[in-house]
C-alpha atoms as an extended CHARMM CRD file, in Angstrom:
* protein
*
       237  EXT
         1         1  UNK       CA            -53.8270000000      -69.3220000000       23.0650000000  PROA      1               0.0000000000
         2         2  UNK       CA            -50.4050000000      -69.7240000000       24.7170000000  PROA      2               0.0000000000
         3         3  UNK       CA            -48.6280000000      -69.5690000000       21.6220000000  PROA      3               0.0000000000
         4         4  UNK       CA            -50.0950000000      -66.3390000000       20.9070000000  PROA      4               0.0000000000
         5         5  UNK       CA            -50.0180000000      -64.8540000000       24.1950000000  PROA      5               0.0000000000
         6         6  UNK       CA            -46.1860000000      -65.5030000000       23.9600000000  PROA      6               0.0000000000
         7         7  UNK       CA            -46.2380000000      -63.5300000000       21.0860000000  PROA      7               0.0000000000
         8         8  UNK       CA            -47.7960000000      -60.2340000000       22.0710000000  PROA      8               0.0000000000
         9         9  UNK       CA            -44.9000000000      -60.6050000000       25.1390000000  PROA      9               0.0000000000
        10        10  UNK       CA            -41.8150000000      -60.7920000000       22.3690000000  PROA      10              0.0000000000
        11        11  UNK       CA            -43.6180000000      -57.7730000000       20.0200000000  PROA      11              0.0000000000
        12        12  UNK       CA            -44.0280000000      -55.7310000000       23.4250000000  PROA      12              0.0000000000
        13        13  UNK       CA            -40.2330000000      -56.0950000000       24.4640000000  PROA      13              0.0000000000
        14        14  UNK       CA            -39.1890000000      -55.9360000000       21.1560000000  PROA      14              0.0000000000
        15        15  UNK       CA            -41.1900000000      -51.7660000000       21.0050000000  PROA      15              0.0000000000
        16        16  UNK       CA            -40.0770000000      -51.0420000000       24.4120000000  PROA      16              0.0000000000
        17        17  UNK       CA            -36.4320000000      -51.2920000000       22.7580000000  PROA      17              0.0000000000
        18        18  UNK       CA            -36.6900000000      -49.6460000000       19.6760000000  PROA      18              0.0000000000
        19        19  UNK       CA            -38.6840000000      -46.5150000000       21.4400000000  PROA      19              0.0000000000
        20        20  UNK       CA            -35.3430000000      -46.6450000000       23.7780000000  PROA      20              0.0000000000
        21        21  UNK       CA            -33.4670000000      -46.3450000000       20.9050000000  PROA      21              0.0000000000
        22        22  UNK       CA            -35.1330000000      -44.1610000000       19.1820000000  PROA      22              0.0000000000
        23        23  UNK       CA            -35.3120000000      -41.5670000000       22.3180000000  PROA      23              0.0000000000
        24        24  UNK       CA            -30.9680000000      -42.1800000000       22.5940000000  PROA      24              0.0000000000
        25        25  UNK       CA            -30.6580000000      -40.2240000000       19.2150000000  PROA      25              0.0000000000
        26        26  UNK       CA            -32.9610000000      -37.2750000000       19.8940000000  PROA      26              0.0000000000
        27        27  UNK       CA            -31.4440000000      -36.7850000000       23.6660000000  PROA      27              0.0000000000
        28        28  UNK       CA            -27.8870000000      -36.6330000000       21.4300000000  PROA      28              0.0000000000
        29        29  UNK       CA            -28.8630000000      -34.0660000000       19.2230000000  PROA      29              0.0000000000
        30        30  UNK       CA            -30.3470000000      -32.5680000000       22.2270000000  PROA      30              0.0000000000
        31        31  UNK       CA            -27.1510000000      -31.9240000000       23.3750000000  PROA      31              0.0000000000
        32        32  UNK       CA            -25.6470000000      -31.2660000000       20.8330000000  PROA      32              0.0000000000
        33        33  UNK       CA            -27.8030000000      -28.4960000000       19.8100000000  PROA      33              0.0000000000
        34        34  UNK       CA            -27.8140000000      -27.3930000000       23.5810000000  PROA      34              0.0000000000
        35        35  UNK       CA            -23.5170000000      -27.3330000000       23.4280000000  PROA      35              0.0000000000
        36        36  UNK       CA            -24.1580000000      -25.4480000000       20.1570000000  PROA      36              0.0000000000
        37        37  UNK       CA            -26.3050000000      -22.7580000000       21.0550000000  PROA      37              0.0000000000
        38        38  UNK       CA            -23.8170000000      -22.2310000000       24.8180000000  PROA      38              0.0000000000
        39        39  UNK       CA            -20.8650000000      -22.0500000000       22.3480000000  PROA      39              0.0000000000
        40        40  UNK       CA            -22.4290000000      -19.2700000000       20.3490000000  PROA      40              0.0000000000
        41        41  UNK       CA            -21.7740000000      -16.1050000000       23.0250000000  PROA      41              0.0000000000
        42        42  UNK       CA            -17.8830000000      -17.3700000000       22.9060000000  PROA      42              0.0000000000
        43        43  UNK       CA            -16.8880000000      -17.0510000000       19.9030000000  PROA      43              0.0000000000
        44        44  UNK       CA            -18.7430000000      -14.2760000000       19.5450000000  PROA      44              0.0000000000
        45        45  UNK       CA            -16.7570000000      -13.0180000000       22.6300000000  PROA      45              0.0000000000
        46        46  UNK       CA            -13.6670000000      -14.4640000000       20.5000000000  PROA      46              0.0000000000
        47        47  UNK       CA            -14.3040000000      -11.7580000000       17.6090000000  PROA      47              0.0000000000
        48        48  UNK       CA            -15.0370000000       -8.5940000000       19.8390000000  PROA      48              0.0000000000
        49        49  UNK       CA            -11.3320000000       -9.0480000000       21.7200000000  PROA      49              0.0000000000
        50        50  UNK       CA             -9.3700000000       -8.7930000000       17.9950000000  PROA      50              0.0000000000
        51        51  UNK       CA             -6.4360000000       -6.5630000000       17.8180000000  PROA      51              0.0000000000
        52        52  UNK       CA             -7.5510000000       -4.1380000000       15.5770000000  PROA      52              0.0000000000
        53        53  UNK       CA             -5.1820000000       -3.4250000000       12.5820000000  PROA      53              0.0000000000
        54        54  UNK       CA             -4.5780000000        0.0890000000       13.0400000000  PROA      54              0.0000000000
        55        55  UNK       CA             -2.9780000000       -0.6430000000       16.7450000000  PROA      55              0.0000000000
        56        56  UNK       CA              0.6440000000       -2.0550000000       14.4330000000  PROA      56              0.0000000000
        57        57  UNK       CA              1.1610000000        2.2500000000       14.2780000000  PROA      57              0.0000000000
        58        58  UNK       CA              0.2430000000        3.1810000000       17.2160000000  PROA      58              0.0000000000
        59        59  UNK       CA              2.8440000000        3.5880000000       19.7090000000  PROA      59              0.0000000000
        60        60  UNK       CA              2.3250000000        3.1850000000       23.2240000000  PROA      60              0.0000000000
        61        61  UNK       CA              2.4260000000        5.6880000000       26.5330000000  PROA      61              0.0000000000
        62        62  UNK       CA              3.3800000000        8.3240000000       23.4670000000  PROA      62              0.0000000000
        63        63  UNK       CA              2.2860000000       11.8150000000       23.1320000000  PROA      63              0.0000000000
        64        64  UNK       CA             -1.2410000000       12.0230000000       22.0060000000  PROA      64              0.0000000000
        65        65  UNK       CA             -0.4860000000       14.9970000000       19.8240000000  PROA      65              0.0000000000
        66        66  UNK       CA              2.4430000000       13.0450000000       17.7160000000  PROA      66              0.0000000000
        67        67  UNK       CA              0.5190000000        9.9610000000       17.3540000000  PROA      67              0.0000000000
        68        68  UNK       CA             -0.0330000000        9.0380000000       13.5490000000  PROA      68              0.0000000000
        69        69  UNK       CA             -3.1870000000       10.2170000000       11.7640000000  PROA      69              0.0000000000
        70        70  UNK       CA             -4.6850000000        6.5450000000       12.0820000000  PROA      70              0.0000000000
        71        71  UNK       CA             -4.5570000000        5.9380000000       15.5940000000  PROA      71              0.0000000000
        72        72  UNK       CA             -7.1520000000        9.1430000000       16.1490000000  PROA      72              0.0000000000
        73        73  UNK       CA            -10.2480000000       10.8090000000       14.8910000000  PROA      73              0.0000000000
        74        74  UNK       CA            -10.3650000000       14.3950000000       14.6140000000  PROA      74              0.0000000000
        75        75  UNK       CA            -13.4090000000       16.9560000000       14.0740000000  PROA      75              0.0000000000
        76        76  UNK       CA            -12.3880000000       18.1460000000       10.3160000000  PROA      76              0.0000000000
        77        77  UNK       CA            -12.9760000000       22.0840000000       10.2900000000  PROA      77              0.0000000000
        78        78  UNK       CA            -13.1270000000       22.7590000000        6.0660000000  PROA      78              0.0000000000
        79        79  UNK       CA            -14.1820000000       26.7040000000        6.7640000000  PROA      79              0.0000000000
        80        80  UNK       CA            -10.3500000000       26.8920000000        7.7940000000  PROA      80              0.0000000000
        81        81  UNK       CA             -8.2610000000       29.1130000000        5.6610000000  PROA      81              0.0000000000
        82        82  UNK       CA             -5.9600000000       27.7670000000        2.8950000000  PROA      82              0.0000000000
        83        83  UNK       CA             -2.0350000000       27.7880000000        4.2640000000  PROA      83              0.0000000000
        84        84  UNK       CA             -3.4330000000       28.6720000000        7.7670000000  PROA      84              0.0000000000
        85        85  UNK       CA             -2.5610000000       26.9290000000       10.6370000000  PROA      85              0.0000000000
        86        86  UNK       CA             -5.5430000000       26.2430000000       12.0060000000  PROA      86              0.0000000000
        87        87  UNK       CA             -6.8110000000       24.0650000000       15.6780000000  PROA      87              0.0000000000
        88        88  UNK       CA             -8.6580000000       20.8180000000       15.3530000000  PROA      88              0.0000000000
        89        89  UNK       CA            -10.3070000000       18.1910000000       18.2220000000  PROA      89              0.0000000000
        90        90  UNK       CA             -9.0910000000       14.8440000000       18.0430000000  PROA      90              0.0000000000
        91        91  UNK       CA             -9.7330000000       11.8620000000       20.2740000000  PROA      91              0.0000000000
        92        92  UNK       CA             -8.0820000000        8.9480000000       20.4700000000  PROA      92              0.0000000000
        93        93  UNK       CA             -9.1560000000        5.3630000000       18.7030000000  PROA      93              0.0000000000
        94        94  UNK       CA            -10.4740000000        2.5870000000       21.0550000000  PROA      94              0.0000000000
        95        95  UNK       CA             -7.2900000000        0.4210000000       22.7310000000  PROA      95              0.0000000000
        96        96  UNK       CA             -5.0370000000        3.6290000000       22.4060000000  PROA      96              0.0000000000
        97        97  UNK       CA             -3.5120000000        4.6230000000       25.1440000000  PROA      97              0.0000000000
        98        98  UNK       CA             -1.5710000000        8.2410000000       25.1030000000  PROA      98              0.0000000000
        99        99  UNK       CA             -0.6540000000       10.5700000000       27.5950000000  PROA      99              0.0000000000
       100       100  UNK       CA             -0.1150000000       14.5870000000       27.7400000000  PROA      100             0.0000000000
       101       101  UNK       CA              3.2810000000       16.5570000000       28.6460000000  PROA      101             0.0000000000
       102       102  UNK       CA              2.6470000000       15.7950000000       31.9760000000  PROA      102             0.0000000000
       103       103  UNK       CA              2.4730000000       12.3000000000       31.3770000000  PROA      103             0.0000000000
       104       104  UNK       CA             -0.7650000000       11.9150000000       32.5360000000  PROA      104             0.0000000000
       105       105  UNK       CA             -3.2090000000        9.7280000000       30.3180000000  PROA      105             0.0000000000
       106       106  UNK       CA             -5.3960000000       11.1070000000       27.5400000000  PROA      106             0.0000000000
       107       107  UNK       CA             -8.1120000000       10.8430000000       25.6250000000  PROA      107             0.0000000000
       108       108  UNK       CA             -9.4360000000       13.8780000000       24.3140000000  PROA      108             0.0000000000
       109       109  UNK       CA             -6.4390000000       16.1930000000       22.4380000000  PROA      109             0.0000000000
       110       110  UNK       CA             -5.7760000000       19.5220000000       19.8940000000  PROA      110             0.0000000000
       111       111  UNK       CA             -3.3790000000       19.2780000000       17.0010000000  PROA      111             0.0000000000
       112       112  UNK       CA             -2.1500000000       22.2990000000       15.2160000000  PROA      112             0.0000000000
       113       113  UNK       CA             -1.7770000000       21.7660000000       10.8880000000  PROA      113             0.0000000000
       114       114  UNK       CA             -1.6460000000       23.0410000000        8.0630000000  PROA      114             0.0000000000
       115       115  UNK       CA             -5.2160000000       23.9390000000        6.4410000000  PROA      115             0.0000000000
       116       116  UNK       CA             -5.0470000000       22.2390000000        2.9940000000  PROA      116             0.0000000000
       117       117  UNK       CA             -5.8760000000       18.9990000000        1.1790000000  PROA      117             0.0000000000
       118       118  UNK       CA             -3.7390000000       16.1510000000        0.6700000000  PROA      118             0.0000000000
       119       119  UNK       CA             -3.4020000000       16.1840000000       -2.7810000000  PROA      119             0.0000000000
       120       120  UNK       CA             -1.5590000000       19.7420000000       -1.7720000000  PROA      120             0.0000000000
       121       121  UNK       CA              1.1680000000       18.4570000000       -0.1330000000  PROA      121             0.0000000000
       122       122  UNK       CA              4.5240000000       18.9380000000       -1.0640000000  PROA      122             0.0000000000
       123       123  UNK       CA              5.9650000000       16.3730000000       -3.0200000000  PROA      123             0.0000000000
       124       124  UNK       CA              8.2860000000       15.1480000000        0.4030000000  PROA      124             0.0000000000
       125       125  UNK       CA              4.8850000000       14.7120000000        2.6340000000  PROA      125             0.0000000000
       126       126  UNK       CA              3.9540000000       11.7030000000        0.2530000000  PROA      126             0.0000000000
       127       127  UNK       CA              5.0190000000        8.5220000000       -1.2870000000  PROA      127             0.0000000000
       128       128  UNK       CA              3.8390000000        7.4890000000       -4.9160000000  PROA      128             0.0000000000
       129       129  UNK       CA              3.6380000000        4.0880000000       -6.5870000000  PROA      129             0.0000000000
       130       130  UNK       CA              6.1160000000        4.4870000000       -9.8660000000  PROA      130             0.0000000000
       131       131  UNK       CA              5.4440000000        3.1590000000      -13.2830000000  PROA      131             0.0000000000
       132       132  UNK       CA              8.3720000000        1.2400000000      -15.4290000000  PROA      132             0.0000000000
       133       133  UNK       CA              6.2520000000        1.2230000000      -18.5760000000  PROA      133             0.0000000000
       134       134  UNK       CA              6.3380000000        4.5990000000      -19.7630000000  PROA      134             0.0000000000
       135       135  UNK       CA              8.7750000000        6.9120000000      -21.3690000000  PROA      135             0.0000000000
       136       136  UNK       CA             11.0510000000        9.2770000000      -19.6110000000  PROA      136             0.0000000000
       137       137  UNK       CA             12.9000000000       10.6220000000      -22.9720000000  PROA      137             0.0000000000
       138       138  UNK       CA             10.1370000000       11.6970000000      -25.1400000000  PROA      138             0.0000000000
       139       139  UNK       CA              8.4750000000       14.8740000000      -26.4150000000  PROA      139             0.0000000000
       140       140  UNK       CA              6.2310000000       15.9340000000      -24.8250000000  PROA      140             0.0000000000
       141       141  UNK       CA              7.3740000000       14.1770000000      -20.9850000000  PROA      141             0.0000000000
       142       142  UNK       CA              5.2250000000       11.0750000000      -20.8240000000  PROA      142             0.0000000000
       143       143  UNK       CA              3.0480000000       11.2620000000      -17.5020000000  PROA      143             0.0000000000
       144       144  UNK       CA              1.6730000000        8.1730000000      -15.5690000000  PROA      144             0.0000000000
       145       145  UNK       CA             -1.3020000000        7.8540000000      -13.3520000000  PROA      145             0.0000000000
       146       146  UNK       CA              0.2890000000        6.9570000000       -9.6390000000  PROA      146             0.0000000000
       147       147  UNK       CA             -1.5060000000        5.9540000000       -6.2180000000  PROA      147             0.0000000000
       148       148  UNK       CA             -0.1720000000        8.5560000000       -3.5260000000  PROA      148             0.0000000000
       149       149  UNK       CA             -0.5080000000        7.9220000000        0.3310000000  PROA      149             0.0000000000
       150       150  UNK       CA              0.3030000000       10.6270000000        2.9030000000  PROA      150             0.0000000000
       151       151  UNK       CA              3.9140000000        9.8740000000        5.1670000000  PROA      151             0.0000000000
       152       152  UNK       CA              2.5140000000        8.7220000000        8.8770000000  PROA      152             0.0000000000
       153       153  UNK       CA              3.4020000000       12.1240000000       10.3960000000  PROA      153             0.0000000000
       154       154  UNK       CA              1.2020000000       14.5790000000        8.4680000000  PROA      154             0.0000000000
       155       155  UNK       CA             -1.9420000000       15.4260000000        8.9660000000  PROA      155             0.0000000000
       156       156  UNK       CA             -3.7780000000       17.1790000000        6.4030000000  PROA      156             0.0000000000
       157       157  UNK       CA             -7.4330000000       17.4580000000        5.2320000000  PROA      157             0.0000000000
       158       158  UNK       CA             -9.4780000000       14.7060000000        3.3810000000  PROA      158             0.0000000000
       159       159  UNK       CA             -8.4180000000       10.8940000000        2.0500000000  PROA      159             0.0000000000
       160       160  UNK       CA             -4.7150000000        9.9330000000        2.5820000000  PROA      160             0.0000000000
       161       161  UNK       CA             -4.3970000000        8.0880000000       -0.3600000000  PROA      161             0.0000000000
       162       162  UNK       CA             -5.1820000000        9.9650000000       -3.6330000000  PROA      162             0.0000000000
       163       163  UNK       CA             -4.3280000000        9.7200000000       -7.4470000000  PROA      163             0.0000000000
       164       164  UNK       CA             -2.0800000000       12.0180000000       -9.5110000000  PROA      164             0.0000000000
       165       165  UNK       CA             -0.3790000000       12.8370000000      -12.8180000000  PROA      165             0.0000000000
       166       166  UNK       CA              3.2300000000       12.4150000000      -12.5160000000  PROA      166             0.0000000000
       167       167  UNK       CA              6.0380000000       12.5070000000      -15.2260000000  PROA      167             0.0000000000
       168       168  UNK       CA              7.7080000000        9.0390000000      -15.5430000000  PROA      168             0.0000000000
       169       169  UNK       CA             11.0350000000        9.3090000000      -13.5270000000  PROA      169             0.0000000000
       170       170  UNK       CA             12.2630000000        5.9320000000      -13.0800000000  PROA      170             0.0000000000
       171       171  UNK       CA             15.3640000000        4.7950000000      -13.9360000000  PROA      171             0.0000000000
       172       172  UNK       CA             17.1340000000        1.5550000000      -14.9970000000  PROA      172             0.0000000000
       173       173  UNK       CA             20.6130000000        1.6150000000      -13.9330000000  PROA      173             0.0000000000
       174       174  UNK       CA             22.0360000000        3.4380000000      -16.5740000000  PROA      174             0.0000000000
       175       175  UNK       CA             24.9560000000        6.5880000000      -15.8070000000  PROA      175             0.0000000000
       176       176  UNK       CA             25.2630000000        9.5480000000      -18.1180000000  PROA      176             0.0000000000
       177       177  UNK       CA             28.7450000000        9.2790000000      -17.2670000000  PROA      177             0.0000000000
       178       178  UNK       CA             29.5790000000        5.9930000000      -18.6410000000  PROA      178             0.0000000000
       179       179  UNK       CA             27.6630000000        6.2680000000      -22.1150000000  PROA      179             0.0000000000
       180       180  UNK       CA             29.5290000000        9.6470000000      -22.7350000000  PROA      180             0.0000000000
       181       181  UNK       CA             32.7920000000        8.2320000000      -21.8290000000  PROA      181             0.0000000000
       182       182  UNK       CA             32.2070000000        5.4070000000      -24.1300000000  PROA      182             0.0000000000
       183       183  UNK       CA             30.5790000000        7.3740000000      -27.3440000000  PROA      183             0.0000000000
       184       184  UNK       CA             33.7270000000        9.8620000000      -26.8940000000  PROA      184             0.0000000000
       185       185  UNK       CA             36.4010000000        6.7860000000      -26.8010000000  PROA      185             0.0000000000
       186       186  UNK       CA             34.7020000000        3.8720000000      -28.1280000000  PROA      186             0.0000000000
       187       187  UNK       CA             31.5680000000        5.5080000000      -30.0220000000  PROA      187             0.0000000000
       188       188  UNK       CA             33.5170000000        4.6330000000      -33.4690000000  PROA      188             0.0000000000
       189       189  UNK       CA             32.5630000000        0.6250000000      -32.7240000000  PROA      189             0.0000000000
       190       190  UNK       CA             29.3560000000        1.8390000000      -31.4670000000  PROA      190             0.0000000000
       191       191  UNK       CA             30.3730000000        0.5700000000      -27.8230000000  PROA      191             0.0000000000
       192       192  UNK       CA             27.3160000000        3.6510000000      -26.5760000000  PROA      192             0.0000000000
       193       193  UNK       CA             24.6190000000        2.4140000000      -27.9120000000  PROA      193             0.0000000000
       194       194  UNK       CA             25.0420000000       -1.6140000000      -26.8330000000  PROA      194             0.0000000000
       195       195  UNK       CA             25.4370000000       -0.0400000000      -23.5830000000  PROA      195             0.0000000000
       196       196  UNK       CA             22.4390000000        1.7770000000      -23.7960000000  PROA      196             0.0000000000
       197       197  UNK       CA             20.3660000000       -1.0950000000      -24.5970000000  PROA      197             0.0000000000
       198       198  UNK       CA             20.4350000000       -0.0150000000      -28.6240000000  PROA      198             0.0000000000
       199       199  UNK       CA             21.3420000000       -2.9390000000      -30.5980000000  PROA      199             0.0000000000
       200       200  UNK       CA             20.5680000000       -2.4030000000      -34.2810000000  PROA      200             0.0000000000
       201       201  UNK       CA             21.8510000000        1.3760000000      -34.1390000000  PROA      201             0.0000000000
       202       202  UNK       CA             25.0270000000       -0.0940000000      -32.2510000000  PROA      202             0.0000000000
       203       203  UNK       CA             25.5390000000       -2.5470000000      -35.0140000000  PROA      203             0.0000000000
       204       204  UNK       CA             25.2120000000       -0.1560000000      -37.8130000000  PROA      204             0.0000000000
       205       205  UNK       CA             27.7360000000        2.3720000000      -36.3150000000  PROA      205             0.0000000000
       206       206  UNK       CA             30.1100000000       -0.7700000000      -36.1200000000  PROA      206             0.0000000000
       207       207  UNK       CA             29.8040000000       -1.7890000000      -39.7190000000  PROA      207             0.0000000000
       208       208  UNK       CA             30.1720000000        1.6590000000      -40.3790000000  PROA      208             0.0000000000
       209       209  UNK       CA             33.2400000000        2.7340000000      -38.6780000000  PROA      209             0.0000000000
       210       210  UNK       CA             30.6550000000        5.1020000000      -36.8610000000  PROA      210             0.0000000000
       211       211  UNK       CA             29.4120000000        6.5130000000      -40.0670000000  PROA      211             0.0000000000
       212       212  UNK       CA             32.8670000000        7.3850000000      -41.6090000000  PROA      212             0.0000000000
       213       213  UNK       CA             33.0990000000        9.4660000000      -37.9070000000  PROA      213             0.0000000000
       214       214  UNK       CA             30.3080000000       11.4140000000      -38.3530000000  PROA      214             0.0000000000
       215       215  UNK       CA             27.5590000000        9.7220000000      -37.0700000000  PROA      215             0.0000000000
       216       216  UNK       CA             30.4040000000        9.0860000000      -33.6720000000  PROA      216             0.0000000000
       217       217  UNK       CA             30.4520000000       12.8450000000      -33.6450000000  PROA      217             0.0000000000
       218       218  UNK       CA             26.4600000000       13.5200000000      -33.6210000000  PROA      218             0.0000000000
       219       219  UNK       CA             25.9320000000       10.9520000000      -31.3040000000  PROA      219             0.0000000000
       220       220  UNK       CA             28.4660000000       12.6180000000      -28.8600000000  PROA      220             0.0000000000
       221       221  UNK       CA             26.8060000000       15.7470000000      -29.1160000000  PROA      221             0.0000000000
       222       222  UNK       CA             23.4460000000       13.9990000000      -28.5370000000  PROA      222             0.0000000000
       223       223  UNK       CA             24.3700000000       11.8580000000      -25.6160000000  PROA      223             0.0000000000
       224       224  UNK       CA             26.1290000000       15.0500000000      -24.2520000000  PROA      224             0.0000000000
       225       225  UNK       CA             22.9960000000       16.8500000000      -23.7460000000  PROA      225             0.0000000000
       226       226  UNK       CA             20.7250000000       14.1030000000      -23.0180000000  PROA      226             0.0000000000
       227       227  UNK       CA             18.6070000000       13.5150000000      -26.3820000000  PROA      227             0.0000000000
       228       228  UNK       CA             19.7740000000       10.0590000000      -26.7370000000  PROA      228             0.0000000000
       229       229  UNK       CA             18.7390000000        7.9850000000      -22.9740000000  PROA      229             0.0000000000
       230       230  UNK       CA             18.4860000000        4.2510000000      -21.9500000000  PROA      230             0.0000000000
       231       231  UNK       CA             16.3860000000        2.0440000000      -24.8100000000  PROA      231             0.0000000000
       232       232  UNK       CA             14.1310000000        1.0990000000      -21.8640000000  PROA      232             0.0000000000
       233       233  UNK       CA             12.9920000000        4.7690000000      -21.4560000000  PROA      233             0.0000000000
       234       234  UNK       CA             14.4100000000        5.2870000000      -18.4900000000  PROA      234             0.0000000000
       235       235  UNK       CA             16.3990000000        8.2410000000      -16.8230000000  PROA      235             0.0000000000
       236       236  UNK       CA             20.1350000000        8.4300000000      -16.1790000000  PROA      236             0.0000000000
       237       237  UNK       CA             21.7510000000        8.2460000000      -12.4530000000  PROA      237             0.0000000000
């Protein structure tokens, strides 16, 4: 009877420490989840103070009116007339800050512009991606499709960035100049078309004396007037 009243003691001790042990896990993730969920609101605070993007092009303590077309939202009046100058409303983004002639801060603004589309700009109001993989010297003019996106100081009606058909008009390095002056003196060893990137027709005018000085003289006239261009197909500087 002793001996087993000494044993319900031990087993009694022994559950009073593993429910303590148990309950030191559950109070942690207790916390844990407690730290968690008070941690939440801050970085959610965190994500609402970002810079946004658009504020890199947006000067500061500028005029409203000569802020770039980015850093403000304007009512867009499409009953305007084409090539009009017409009146629109514009307000300033959140976290610009602008102010009038008077320098006195501003929110709420007029611009005066042009009525018409991007895509009707002149060719000076935009900048368009160029293409090295198609043909300046052919016939018909080879065309590329480009990505256009309006210069930062015009404002104009509908997207910014737009595609269009443009003739290829790149260039490689290659002066109109220096491939005449070399089919003229040195076209007989066929000196014009190595420069211009023509290998097998500049060998063959070299084993050829320039075709007995014929084919020196055709390829004068055809440089001359710009037939023959740059193997690449690009344009003369």
């Amino acid at each position: 009877a002793l001996f087993l009243s000494q044993l319900s003691v031990l087993s009694g001790r022994a559950g009073s420490l593993m429910t303590t042990k148990l309950s030191q896990p559950q109070s942690t993730l207790a916390k844990s989840l407690t730290s968690t969920s008070t941690n939440a609101p801050y970085f959610k605070a965190l994500e609402s103070t970002e810079i946004p993007p658009y504020l890199t092009n947006c000067p500061s303590n500028g005029l409203c009116s000569r802020l770039p077309p980015d850093c403000m939202t304007c009512n867009t009046n499409y009953s305007c007339i084409y090539g009009k100058t017409a009146t629109f409303d514009c307000k300033v983004k959140p976290h610009v800050h602008c102010v009038d002639e008077n320098n006195h801060k501003q929110e709420d603004f007029t611009i005066n512009m042009t009525c018409q589309f991007c895509w009707q700009l002149a060719t000076s109001d935009y900048v368009c991606t160029n293409s090295t993989n198609c043909m300046t010297v052919s016939c018909p003019r080879q065309r590329y499709n480009a990505t256009c996106t309006v210069r930062d100081h015009i404002h104009c009606l509908g997207n910014r960035v737009f595609p269009k058909m443009l003739y290829c008009n790149w260039t490689g390095g290659y002066k109109w100049s220096t491939a005449l002056a070399l089919s003229i003196t040195l076209g007989g060893f066929g000196a014009d078309r190595f420069y211009l990137g023509q290998w097998r027709e500049g060998l063959g005018k070299l084993f050829s004396f320039g075709g007995l000085g014929i084919w020196t003289l055709i390829d004068v006239l055809l440089i001359g007037v710009g037939y023959v261009g740059p193997a690449d197909g690009s344009l003369y500087i």
